[in-house]
CSV table of C-alpha atoms and ligand atoms in Angstrom, one decimal:
chain,number,residue,atom,x,y,z
A,1,MET,CA,42.0,-17.8,-1.9
A,2,GLY,CA,43.8,-16.6,1.2
A,3,SER,CA,41.3,-13.8,1.7
A,4,VAL,CA,39.9,-13.4,5.2
A,5,GLU,CA,36.3,-14.6,5.4
A,6,GLN,CA,34.1,-11.6,6.0
A,7,ALA,CA,31.6,-11.9,8.8
A,8,PHE,CA,27.9,-11.2,8.4
A,9,ASP,CA,26.2,-8.6,10.5
A,10,ARG,CA,23.3,-11.0,11.0
A,11,ILE,CA,22.2,-14.4,9.8
A,12,ILE,CA,18.5,-15.4,9.7
A,13,ALA,CA,18.8,-19.1,9.9
A,14,SER,CA,16.7,-22.1,8.8
A,15,GLY,CA,13.6,-20.3,7.5
A,16,ILE,CA,11.6,-21.4,4.5
A,17,CYS,CA,12.6,-18.7,2.0
A,18,LEU,CA,10.4,-17.6,-0.9
A,19,THR,CA,13.1,-17.0,-3.5
A,20,PRO,CA,12.7,-16.4,-7.2
A,21,ALA,CA,13.7,-20.0,-7.7
A,22,GLY,CA,11.0,-21.4,-5.4
A,23,ARG,CA,10.8,-22.3,-1.7
A,24,VAL,CA,14.1,-23.2,-0.2
A,25,THR,CA,15.0,-23.9,3.5
A,26,ALA,CA,18.1,-21.7,3.9
A,27,ASP,CA,20.0,-19.2,5.9
A,28,ILE,CA,20.1,-15.6,4.8
A,29,GLY,CA,23.3,-13.7,5.4
A,30,ILE,CA,23.0,-10.0,5.8
A,31,ARG,CA,25.8,-7.4,5.4
A,32,ASP,CA,25.5,-3.6,5.3
A,33,GLY,CA,21.7,-3.9,5.0
A,34,ARG,CA,21.8,-6.1,1.9
A,35,ILE,CA,21.3,-9.8,1.3
A,36,ALA,CA,24.9,-11.1,1.0
A,37,ALA,CA,24.3,-14.8,0.9
A,38,ILE,CA,21.4,-17.3,0.7
A,39,GLY,CA,22.3,-21.0,1.5
A,40,ALA,CA,23.9,-23.1,4.2
A,41,LEU,CA,25.7,-20.6,6.4
A,42,TYR,CA,25.9,-22.5,9.7
A,43,ASP,CA,29.7,-22.4,9.8
A,44,ARG,CA,30.0,-18.8,8.7
A,45,PRO,CA,31.0,-16.0,11.2
A,46,THR,CA,28.3,-13.5,12.1
A,47,ALA,CA,27.7,-10.9,14.7
A,48,GLU,CA,24.2,-12.4,15.4
A,49,ARG,CA,22.3,-15.5,14.4
A,50,ILE,CA,18.5,-15.7,14.6
A,51,HIS,CA,16.9,-19.1,14.1
A,52,VAL,CA,13.5,-19.2,12.6
A,53,PRO,CA,12.8,-22.9,11.8
A,54,GLY,CA,9.3,-23.6,10.5
A,55,LEU,CA,8.7,-19.9,9.7
A,56,HIS,CA,8.4,-18.6,6.1
A,57,ILE,CA,10.7,-15.7,5.0
A,58,LEU,CA,9.1,-13.5,2.4
A,59,PRO,CA,10.6,-10.6,0.6
A,60,GLY,CA,9.5,-7.5,2.6
A,61,VAL,CA,5.9,-6.4,2.1
A,62,ILE,CA,5.6,-3.1,0.3
A,63,ASP,CA,2.2,-1.4,1.1
A,64,SER,CA,2.1,1.0,-1.9
A,65,GLN,CA,-1.0,2.9,-0.8
A,66,VAL,CA,-1.3,4.5,2.7
A,67,HIS,CA,-2.5,7.8,4.0
A,68,PHE,CA,-0.5,8.8,7.1
A,69,ARG,CA,-1.9,12.3,7.5
A,70,GLU,CA,1.2,14.3,8.4
A,71,PRO,CA,1.5,17.2,8.1
A,72,GLY,CA,-1.8,18.8,9.0
A,73,LEU,CA,-4.1,16.0,10.1
A,74,THR,CA,-2.0,14.4,12.8
A,75,HIS,CA,-5.0,14.0,15.1
A,76,LYS,CA,-5.8,11.0,12.8
A,77,GLU,CA,-2.3,9.6,12.3
A,78,ASP,CA,1.3,10.7,11.9
A,79,LEU,CA,4.4,9.2,10.2
A,80,GLU,CA,5.5,7.6,13.5
A,81,THR,CA,2.2,6.0,14.4
A,82,GLY,CA,1.5,5.0,10.8
A,83,THR,CA,4.9,3.3,10.3
A,84,ARG,CA,4.7,1.7,13.7
A,85,GLY,CA,1.5,-0.1,12.5
A,86,ALA,CA,3.3,-1.0,9.3
A,87,ALA,CA,6.3,-2.6,11.2
A,88,LEU,CA,3.9,-4.4,13.6
A,89,GLY,CA,2.0,-5.7,10.7
A,90,GLY,CA,5.0,-7.1,8.8
A,91,VAL,CA,5.2,-4.3,6.2
A,92,THR,CA,8.8,-3.1,5.4
A,93,SER,CA,8.0,-0.2,3.0
A,94,ILE,CA,5.1,2.2,2.6
A,95,PHE,CA,4.3,4.7,-0.2
A,96,GLU,CA,2.2,7.5,1.3
A,97,MET,CA,-0.5,9.5,-0.5
A,98,PRO,CA,-0.5,13.3,-1.0
A,99,ASN,CA,-3.9,14.3,0.5
A,100,THR,CA,-2.4,15.8,3.6
A,101,ASN,CA,-2.6,19.5,4.7
A,102,PRO,CA,-0.9,21.1,2.8
A,103,ALA,CA,-1.3,18.6,0.0
A,104,THR,CA,2.0,17.3,-1.3
A,105,THR,CA,2.0,19.2,-4.6
A,106,THR,CA,5.4,20.9,-4.5
A,107,ARG,CA,9.1,20.1,-4.0
A,108,ALA,CA,9.0,21.9,-0.6
A,109,ALA,CA,6.1,19.8,0.6
A,110,LEU,CA,7.7,16.5,-0.5
A,111,GLU,CA,11.0,17.5,1.2
A,112,GLU,CA,9.1,18.4,4.4
A,113,LYS,CA,7.6,14.9,4.5
A,114,LEU,CA,11.0,13.3,4.0
A,115,ALA,CA,12.4,15.4,6.8
A,116,LEU,CA,9.4,14.5,9.1
A,117,ALA,CA,10.0,10.8,8.3
A,118,ARG,CA,13.7,11.0,9.3
A,119,GLU,CA,14.3,9.2,12.6
A,120,ARG,CA,10.5,8.7,13.1
A,121,SER,CA,9.7,6.2,10.4
A,122,TRP,CA,10.0,2.6,11.4
A,123,VAL,CA,10.0,1.4,7.8
A,124,ASP,CA,11.3,2.6,4.4
A,125,HIS,CA,9.0,5.1,2.7
A,126,ALA,CA,8.3,7.1,-0.4
A,127,PHE,CA,5.7,9.9,-1.0
A,128,PHE,CA,3.4,10.6,-3.9
A,129,ILE,CA,3.1,14.1,-5.5
A,130,GLY,CA,-0.5,15.1,-5.9
A,131,ALA,CA,-1.5,16.3,-9.4
A,132,ALA,CA,-3.2,19.7,-9.7
A,133,ALA,CA,-3.8,22.3,-12.3
A,134,GLU,CA,-1.2,24.5,-10.7
A,135,ASN,CA,1.7,21.9,-10.8
A,136,ALA,CA,0.8,20.1,-14.1
A,137,GLY,CA,3.7,21.6,-16.0
A,138,GLU,CA,6.3,20.7,-13.3
A,139,LEU,CA,5.3,17.1,-12.7
A,140,ALA,CA,8.1,15.7,-14.9
A,141,THR,CA,10.6,17.3,-12.5
A,142,LEU,CA,8.7,16.7,-9.3
A,143,GLU,CA,8.2,12.9,-10.0
A,144,ARG,CA,12.0,12.4,-10.2
A,145,LEU,CA,12.8,13.9,-6.8
A,146,PRO,CA,14.5,11.5,-4.4
A,147,GLY,CA,11.8,9.8,-2.2
A,148,CYS,CA,9.0,10.4,-4.7
A,149,ALA,CA,6.9,7.3,-5.5
A,150,GLY,CA,5.4,9.1,-8.5
A,151,VAL,CA,2.3,11.2,-9.3
A,152,LYS,CA,-1.2,10.5,-7.8
A,153,ILE,CA,-4.4,11.7,-9.5
A,154,PHE,CA,-7.8,11.9,-7.8
A,155,LEU,CA,-10.3,11.9,-10.7
A,156,GLY,CA,-13.2,12.0,-8.1
A,157,SER,CA,-13.3,13.9,-4.8
A,158,SER,CA,-12.4,12.0,-1.7
A,159,THR,CA,-10.7,13.1,1.6
A,160,GLY,CA,-8.9,16.4,1.0
A,161,SER,CA,-9.0,18.9,-1.8
A,162,LEU,CA,-7.0,17.2,-4.5
A,163,LEU,CA,-9.0,16.7,-7.7
A,164,VAL,CA,-8.4,16.7,-11.4
A,165,ASP,CA,-11.8,16.6,-13.0
A,166,ASP,CA,-11.2,18.8,-16.0
A,167,PRO,CA,-10.2,16.6,-19.0
A,168,ARG,CA,-7.8,19.4,-20.3
A,169,VAL,CA,-5.9,19.5,-17.0
A,170,LEU,CA,-5.8,15.7,-16.9
A,171,ARG,CA,-4.3,15.6,-20.4
A,172,GLU,CA,-1.7,18.2,-19.3
A,173,VAL,CA,-0.9,16.1,-16.2
A,174,LEU,CA,-0.4,12.9,-18.1
A,175,LYS,CA,1.7,14.6,-20.8
A,176,HIS,CA,4.3,15.8,-18.2
A,177,GLY,CA,6.4,12.9,-17.0
A,178,THR,CA,7.2,9.3,-17.7
A,179,ARG,CA,6.7,7.3,-14.5
A,180,ARG,CA,3.6,5.2,-13.9
A,181,VAL,CA,0.8,7.4,-12.5
A,182,ALA,CA,-1.4,6.2,-9.7
A,183,ILE,CA,-5.1,6.8,-10.3
A,184,HIS,CA,-8.2,7.1,-8.0
A,185,ALA,CA,-10.9,6.3,-10.6
A,186,GLU,CA,-14.3,7.7,-9.7
A,187,HIS,CA,-16.2,10.0,-12.0
A,188,GLU,CA,-16.6,13.4,-10.4
A,189,ALA,CA,-19.6,14.7,-12.5
A,190,ARG,CA,-21.5,11.5,-11.8
A,191,LEU,CA,-20.8,11.6,-8.1
A,192,ILE,CA,-22.1,15.2,-7.9
A,193,GLU,CA,-25.1,14.3,-10.0
A,194,ARG,CA,-26.0,11.4,-7.7
A,195,ARG,CA,-25.2,13.0,-4.4
A,196,TYR,CA,-28.9,13.8,-3.8
A,197,LEU,CA,-29.3,10.0,-3.1
A,198,VAL,CA,-27.5,10.4,0.3
A,199,GLU,CA,-28.6,13.9,1.2
A,200,ARG,CA,-32.0,13.1,2.7
A,201,ALA,CA,-32.4,12.9,6.4
A,202,GLY,CA,-31.5,9.6,8.0
A,203,ALA,CA,-29.3,8.4,5.1
A,204,HIS,CA,-27.6,5.1,6.0
A,205,PRO,CA,-24.0,4.1,4.9
A,206,ARG,CA,-25.5,1.2,3.0
A,207,LEU,CA,-26.4,3.9,0.4
A,208,HIS,CA,-22.6,4.5,-0.1
A,209,PRO,CA,-22.2,2.0,-3.0
A,210,ILE,CA,-25.5,3.2,-4.5
A,211,TRP,CA,-24.4,6.8,-4.6
A,212,ARG,CA,-20.8,6.0,-5.7
A,213,ASP,CA,-22.1,3.3,-8.0
A,214,GLU,CA,-20.5,0.9,-10.4
A,215,ASP,CA,-20.8,3.4,-13.3
A,216,SER,CA,-18.9,6.1,-11.3
A,217,ALA,CA,-16.0,3.7,-11.2
A,218,ARG,CA,-16.4,2.3,-14.8
A,219,LEU,CA,-16.7,5.7,-16.5
A,220,ALA,CA,-13.6,7.1,-14.8
A,221,THR,CA,-11.5,4.0,-15.5
A,222,GLU,CA,-12.8,3.9,-19.1
A,223,SER,CA,-11.9,7.5,-19.9
A,224,VAL,CA,-8.6,7.6,-18.2
A,225,LEU,CA,-7.5,4.4,-20.0
A,226,ARG,CA,-8.5,6.0,-23.3
A,227,LEU,CA,-6.4,9.1,-22.5
A,228,ALA,CA,-3.4,7.1,-21.3
A,229,ARG,CA,-3.4,5.4,-24.7
A,230,GLU,CA,-3.7,8.6,-26.5
A,231,VAL,CA,-0.8,10.4,-24.7
A,232,GLY,CA,1.3,7.2,-24.1
A,233,ARG,CA,1.4,7.1,-20.4
A,234,ALA,CA,1.4,4.1,-18.0
A,235,LEU,CA,-1.2,4.1,-15.2
A,236,HIS,CA,-1.8,2.1,-12.0
A,237,ILE,CA,-5.5,1.9,-11.2
A,238,LEU,CA,-5.8,1.9,-7.5
A,239,HIS,CA,-8.4,0.0,-5.4
A,240,VAL,CA,-10.4,-1.4,-8.3
A,241,THR,CA,-13.9,-2.4,-7.0
A,242,THR,CA,-16.2,-3.5,-9.8
A,243,GLU,CA,-16.7,-6.5,-12.1
A,244,ASP,CA,-17.5,-3.9,-14.8
A,245,GLU,CA,-13.9,-2.5,-14.9
A,246,LEU,CA,-12.2,-5.8,-15.2
A,247,PRO,CA,-12.7,-6.4,-19.0
A,248,LEU,CA,-11.5,-2.8,-19.6
A,249,LEU,CA,-8.4,-3.4,-17.6
A,250,GLN,CA,-7.8,-6.8,-19.3
A,251,ALA,CA,-7.8,-5.0,-22.6
A,252,ALA,CA,-5.4,-2.4,-21.3
A,253,ARG,CA,-2.6,-4.5,-19.9
A,254,ASP,CA,0.0,-2.5,-21.9
A,255,VAL,CA,-0.9,0.8,-20.3
A,256,ALA,CA,-2.4,-0.1,-16.9
A,257,THR,CA,-1.6,-2.1,-13.8
A,258,VAL,CA,-4.2,-3.0,-11.2
A,259,GLU,CA,-4.5,-2.7,-7.4
A,260,VAL,CA,-7.2,-4.2,-5.1
A,261,THR,CA,-7.4,-3.9,-1.3
A,262,PRO,CA,-7.9,-6.5,1.4
A,263,GLN,CA,-11.1,-4.8,2.4
A,264,HIS,CA,-12.7,-5.2,-1.0
A,265,LEU,CA,-11.6,-8.9,-1.1
A,266,THR,CA,-12.9,-9.6,2.4
A,267,LEU,CA,-16.0,-7.5,3.2
A,268,SER,CA,-19.2,-7.2,1.1
A,269,ALA,CA,-22.3,-5.1,1.0
A,270,PRO,CA,-24.9,-4.9,2.4
A,271,GLU,CA,-23.7,-7.0,5.3
A,272,CYS,CA,-20.6,-4.8,6.1
A,273,TYR,CA,-22.7,-1.6,6.3
A,274,GLU,CA,-25.3,-3.3,8.6
A,275,ARG,CA,-22.6,-4.6,10.9
A,276,LEU,CA,-20.1,-1.7,10.8
A,277,GLY,CA,-22.0,1.3,9.7
A,278,THR,CA,-19.6,4.2,8.8
A,279,TYR,CA,-16.7,1.9,9.8
A,280,ALA,CA,-17.2,0.2,6.5
A,281,GLN,CA,-17.4,3.5,4.6
A,282,MET,CA,-14.5,4.1,2.1
A,283,ASN,CA,-14.0,5.4,-1.5
A,284,PRO,CA,-14.5,3.7,-3.8
A,285,PRO,CA,-17.0,1.8,-1.7
A,286,ILE,CA,-17.2,-1.8,-0.6
A,287,ARG,CA,-19.7,-3.4,-3.0
A,288,GLY,CA,-21.9,-6.5,-3.3
A,289,GLU,CA,-20.8,-10.1,-3.2
A,290,GLN,CA,-20.8,-10.4,-7.0
A,291,HIS,CA,-18.1,-7.8,-7.2
A,292,ARG,CA,-16.0,-9.4,-4.4
A,293,GLN,CA,-16.1,-12.7,-6.2
A,294,ALA,CA,-15.1,-11.0,-9.5
A,295,LEU,CA,-12.1,-9.4,-7.8
A,296,TRP,CA,-11.0,-12.8,-6.5
A,297,GLN,CA,-11.3,-14.2,-10.0
A,298,ALA,CA,-9.1,-11.3,-11.2
A,299,VAL,CA,-6.5,-12.2,-8.5
A,300,THR,CA,-6.6,-15.8,-9.7
A,301,ASP,CA,-6.4,-14.9,-13.3
A,302,GLY,CA,-3.3,-12.6,-12.8
A,303,LEU,CA,-5.1,-9.4,-13.7
A,304,VAL,CA,-4.3,-7.9,-10.3
A,305,ASP,CA,-0.8,-6.7,-9.9
A,306,VAL,CA,-0.8,-5.3,-6.4
A,307,ILE,CA,-2.5,-5.6,-3.0
A,308,GLY,CA,-2.4,-2.2,-1.2
A,309,SER,CA,-4.2,-1.4,2.0
A,310,ASP,CA,-5.4,2.1,1.3
A,311,HIS,CA,-4.8,2.7,5.0
A,312,ALA,CA,-6.9,5.8,5.7
A,313,PRO,CA,-7.6,6.4,9.4
A,314,HIS,CA,-10.1,8.9,10.8
A,315,THR,CA,-10.9,9.3,14.5
A,316,ARG,CA,-13.9,7.6,16.1
A,317,GLU,CA,-15.4,11.0,16.7
A,318,GLU,CA,-15.2,11.8,13.0
A,319,LYS,CA,-16.6,8.4,12.0
A,320,SER,CA,-19.5,8.9,14.4
A,321,LYS,CA,-20.9,11.8,12.4
A,322,PRO,CA,-24.1,10.9,10.7
A,323,TYR,CA,-23.6,9.5,7.2
A,324,PRO,CA,-22.8,11.1,4.7
A,325,PHE,CA,-21.0,13.7,6.8
A,326,SER,CA,-18.8,10.9,8.2
A,327,PRO,CA,-15.4,10.7,6.4
A,328,SER,CA,-14.5,7.9,4.1
A,329,GLY,CA,-11.5,5.7,4.7
A,330,LEU,CA,-10.5,2.6,6.7
A,331,PRO,CA,-7.2,1.7,8.5
A,332,GLY,CA,-5.4,-1.3,7.0
A,333,VAL,CA,-1.6,-1.2,7.0
A,334,GLN,CA,-1.3,-3.4,10.1
A,335,THR,CA,-3.9,-6.0,9.0
A,336,LEU,CA,-2.9,-6.4,5.3
A,337,VAL,CA,-0.6,-9.3,6.0
A,338,PRO,CA,-2.7,-11.3,8.5
A,339,ILE,CA,-5.9,-10.8,6.4
A,340,MET,CA,-4.2,-11.9,3.2
A,341,LEU,CA,-2.4,-14.8,5.0
A,342,ASP,CA,-5.8,-16.0,6.2
A,343,HIS,CA,-6.9,-16.0,2.6
A,344,VAL,CA,-3.8,-18.1,1.8
A,345,HIS,CA,-4.8,-20.5,4.6
A,346,ALA,CA,-8.3,-20.7,3.1
A,347,GLY,CA,-6.8,-21.7,-0.2
A,348,ARG,CA,-7.9,-18.6,-2.1
A,349,LEU,CA,-4.3,-17.8,-3.3
A,350,SER,CA,-0.9,-19.4,-2.9
A,351,LEU,CA,1.8,-18.0,-0.7
A,352,GLU,CA,3.8,-17.4,-3.9
A,353,ARG,CA,0.9,-15.3,-5.3
A,354,PHE,CA,0.8,-13.4,-2.0
A,355,VAL,CA,4.5,-12.5,-2.5
A,356,ASP,CA,3.8,-11.5,-6.1
A,357,LEU,CA,1.0,-9.2,-5.0
A,358,THR,CA,2.6,-7.6,-2.0
A,359,SER,CA,6.3,-7.4,-2.8
A,360,THR,CA,7.4,-8.3,-6.3
A,361,GLY,CA,4.3,-6.6,-7.8
A,362,PRO,CA,4.6,-3.2,-6.2
A,363,ALA,CA,8.4,-3.2,-6.9
A,364,ARG,CA,7.7,-4.0,-10.6
A,365,VAL,CA,4.8,-1.5,-10.9
A,366,TYR,CA,6.7,1.4,-9.4
A,367,ASP,CA,10.2,0.3,-10.6
A,368,VAL,CA,11.7,0.1,-7.1
A,369,ALA,CA,15.4,-0.4,-6.9
A,370,CYS,CA,16.7,-3.4,-4.8
A,371,LYS,CA,13.4,-4.4,-3.2
A,372,GLY,CA,10.7,-7.0,-4.0
A,373,ARG,CA,12.7,-10.3,-4.0
A,374,LEU,CA,14.9,-12.4,-1.9
A,375,ALA,CA,18.0,-12.1,-4.0
A,376,LEU,CA,21.7,-11.3,-3.6
A,377,GLY,CA,22.4,-7.6,-3.6
A,378,TYR,CA,18.8,-6.7,-2.7
A,379,ASP,CA,17.9,-4.8,0.4
A,380,ALA,CA,17.5,-7.3,3.4
A,381,ASP,CA,13.8,-6.4,3.8
A,382,LEU,CA,12.1,-9.5,5.2
A,383,THR,CA,8.6,-10.3,6.3
A,384,ILE,CA,8.8,-13.4,8.4
A,385,VAL,CA,5.5,-15.2,9.0
A,386,ASP,CA,4.0,-18.1,10.9
A,387,LEU,CA,1.5,-19.7,8.6
A,388,ASN,CA,0.0,-21.8,11.4
A,389,ALA,CA,-0.5,-19.1,14.0
A,390,ARG,CA,-4.1,-18.7,14.9
A,391,ARG,CA,-4.9,-15.3,16.2
A,392,THR,CA,-7.8,-12.9,16.6
A,393,ILE,CA,-7.5,-9.4,15.2
A,394,GLU,CA,-8.4,-6.9,17.9
A,395,ASN,CA,-8.8,-3.1,18.1
A,396,ARG,CA,-6.4,-3.0,21.1
A,397,GLN,CA,-3.5,-4.3,18.8
A,398,ILE,CA,-3.9,-1.4,16.4
A,399,ALA,CA,-1.0,1.1,16.6
A,400,SER,CA,-2.8,3.6,14.4
A,401,ARG,CA,-3.9,6.7,16.2
A,402,CYS,CA,-7.5,5.8,15.2
A,403,GLY,CA,-7.4,2.7,17.5
A,404,TYR,CA,-9.7,0.5,15.6
A,405,THR,CA,-9.9,-1.9,12.6
A,406,PRO,CA,-12.9,-3.0,10.6
A,407,PHE,CA,-11.6,-6.6,11.2
A,408,ASP,CA,-11.9,-6.4,15.0
A,409,GLY,CA,-12.9,-9.9,16.3
A,410,MET,CA,-11.9,-11.8,13.2
A,411,GLN,CA,-10.0,-15.0,13.7
A,412,VAL,CA,-7.2,-15.6,11.3
A,413,THR,CA,-4.6,-18.2,10.6
A,414,GLY,CA,-1.2,-16.7,9.6
A,415,TRP,CA,0.6,-13.9,11.3
A,416,PRO,CA,3.7,-11.8,10.8
A,417,THR,CA,6.2,-12.6,13.6
A,418,MET,CA,9.3,-10.6,12.5
A,419,THR,CA,9.9,-7.5,10.4
A,420,VAL,CA,13.4,-6.8,9.1
A,421,VAL,CA,14.2,-3.6,7.3
A,422,ARG,CA,17.5,-3.4,5.5
A,423,GLY,CA,18.9,-6.0,7.9
A,424,GLN,CA,17.6,-4.4,11.1
A,425,VAL,CA,15.0,-6.4,13.1
A,426,VAL,CA,12.4,-3.7,13.8
A,427,MET,CA,9.6,-6.0,15.1
A,428,ARG,CA,9.8,-9.4,16.8
A,429,ASP,CA,6.8,-11.3,18.3
A,430,GLY,CA,4.7,-8.2,18.4
A,431,GLN,CA,7.3,-5.9,20.0
A,432,LEU,CA,9.1,-3.0,18.2
A,433,LEU,CA,12.8,-3.1,18.6
A,434,GLY,CA,15.4,-0.3,18.5
A,435,THR,CA,14.6,3.1,17.1
A,436,PRO,CA,13.1,4.1,13.8
A,437,THR,CA,15.7,4.0,11.0
A,438,GLY,CA,13.5,3.9,7.9
A,439,GLN,CA,15.0,5.5,4.8
A,440,ALA,CA,13.6,6.8,1.5
A,441,VAL,CA,12.9,4.1,-1.1
A,442,ARG,CA,14.9,4.4,-4.3
A,443,PHE,CA,13.4,4.0,-7.8
A,444,ALA,CA,15.4,2.7,-10.7
A,445,SER,CA,13.7,5.0,-13.2
A,446,ALA,CA,14.4,8.1,-11.1
A,447,LEU,CA,17.9,7.6,-9.8
A,448,PRO,CA,19.8,10.8,-9.2
A,449,ALA,CA,23.1,11.4,-11.0
A,450,GLY,CA,26.4,11.0,-9.2
A,451,LEU,CA,25.8,7.7,-7.3
A,452,PRO,CA,28.9,6.2,-5.8
A,453,THR,CA,30.4,3.8,-8.3
A,454,THR,CA,30.5,0.7,-6.1
A,455,GLY,CA,29.3,-0.9,-2.9
A,456,PRO,CA,26.5,-0.9,-0.4
A,457,SER,CA,27.0,2.8,0.3
A,458,LEU,CA,24.5,3.1,-2.5
A,459,ALA,CA,21.9,2.4,0.1
A,460,GLY,CA,21.8,6.0,1.4
A,461,ALA,CA,22.8,7.8,-1.8
A,462,ALA,CA,19.4,9.1,-2.8
A,463,HIS,CA,18.5,10.6,0.5
A,464,PRO,CA,18.3,14.4,0.8
A,465,ARG,CA,20.6,15.6,3.6
B,501,DOR,O1,-11.9,6.2,1.5
B,501,DOR,C1,-11.0,6.9,1.2
B,501,DOR,N1,-10.3,7.6,2.1
B,501,DOR,N2,-10.6,6.9,-0.1
B,501,DOR,C2,-9.6,7.8,-0.5
B,501,DOR,O2,-9.4,7.9,-1.7
B,501,DOR,C3,-9.0,8.7,0.4
B,501,DOR,C4,-9.0,8.1,1.8
B,501,DOR,C5,-8.6,9.2,2.8
B,501,DOR,O3,-7.6,9.8,2.7
B,501,DOR,O4,-9.3,9.3,3.8
């Protein structure tokens, strides 16, 4: 009573908001980068008011698996181009993988990435620490550093040199730390044993899922789940691709969460290899229709927690090498939202489930502070989408340095029209706005001591100076 009404910095007005209480047509009042009010705010003072009638406002999409290649591999991508693609694609936060050069296995390497992201990242970001024999004993400390999304383990070789294929080292890695560990589950010994299948002259990428077969995935998932149970460590199994792994994961809901990618839900073998060649080559591979259908069933059943893009660009020149010398990996950060919204349009999942898989899910799995829902006090990260927009995905739209997408030419219904990161509009109608002001994501299970006692100044508290 008697207090002066505080103005908002910005109001996003009249959108259909996906809140924890359901869909509500409301205005979102933003102050100091946080959601300060949700409701009827038409008569409230604000520095700016943006009307979005008919558009849906989703909590910001968190892409929790991207490879942005900096430092060391910036001919493929860097943190500016990668996050540019994220912002254009309606993604408000990214968690970046450690297989750069050098690999992100030390405090210095993590801090270098955070420094490189400052004033060049269009969206909020966090970086994984790669597990290796050399840093196993330090992981409990490393995983708690500001800006760290957690530990990533490659059980099978993929792009880069990170690999933990010795069960004793794996045990050591899992014993050091408490946060959920992200796992690339392919069985290295089996991959080596079967490599001969692709080494003959004229091998075709359609052999990729035959070499890196279902058992390669199943054996790795099976053994890492067993070990997780033994040592008491929660896992997140990345890019699950086989029907065979699903019952194992269903029986392990206490220790493991599950990610699938838009590629594995949208493309299938052998058609994708005939049409796209090495531009469909990724690890673990895109598999047959039976597996794709099983993954959709797992989405429907609630077994899948997260959709991540596994954005992993390589240059056209690199992709043009004859298989199997062509590198594995497909770009995806910019197409995650349109591809999945098209699946929403086709009735394969609800918009609520989309939010669960791309925002609430990653926030829950990685224990993100203040992101993952439209709620008071949360970061004002918004992915605003037009569910009726019919567009064609085209290579020329792609901001990634690689300049292509496996979805070139695909017609979709549903498109991101605005990306808001902590209250700043960074993309509107396909145009980037302002300058990159992305910050490090904070994690509730790894908050540093000495946070300010009150107020929105918490927003920047965890950032290394
Ligand atoms: O296909 C892939 N490419 N899978 C991975 O695990 C790594 C990624 C890359 O970094 O290129």
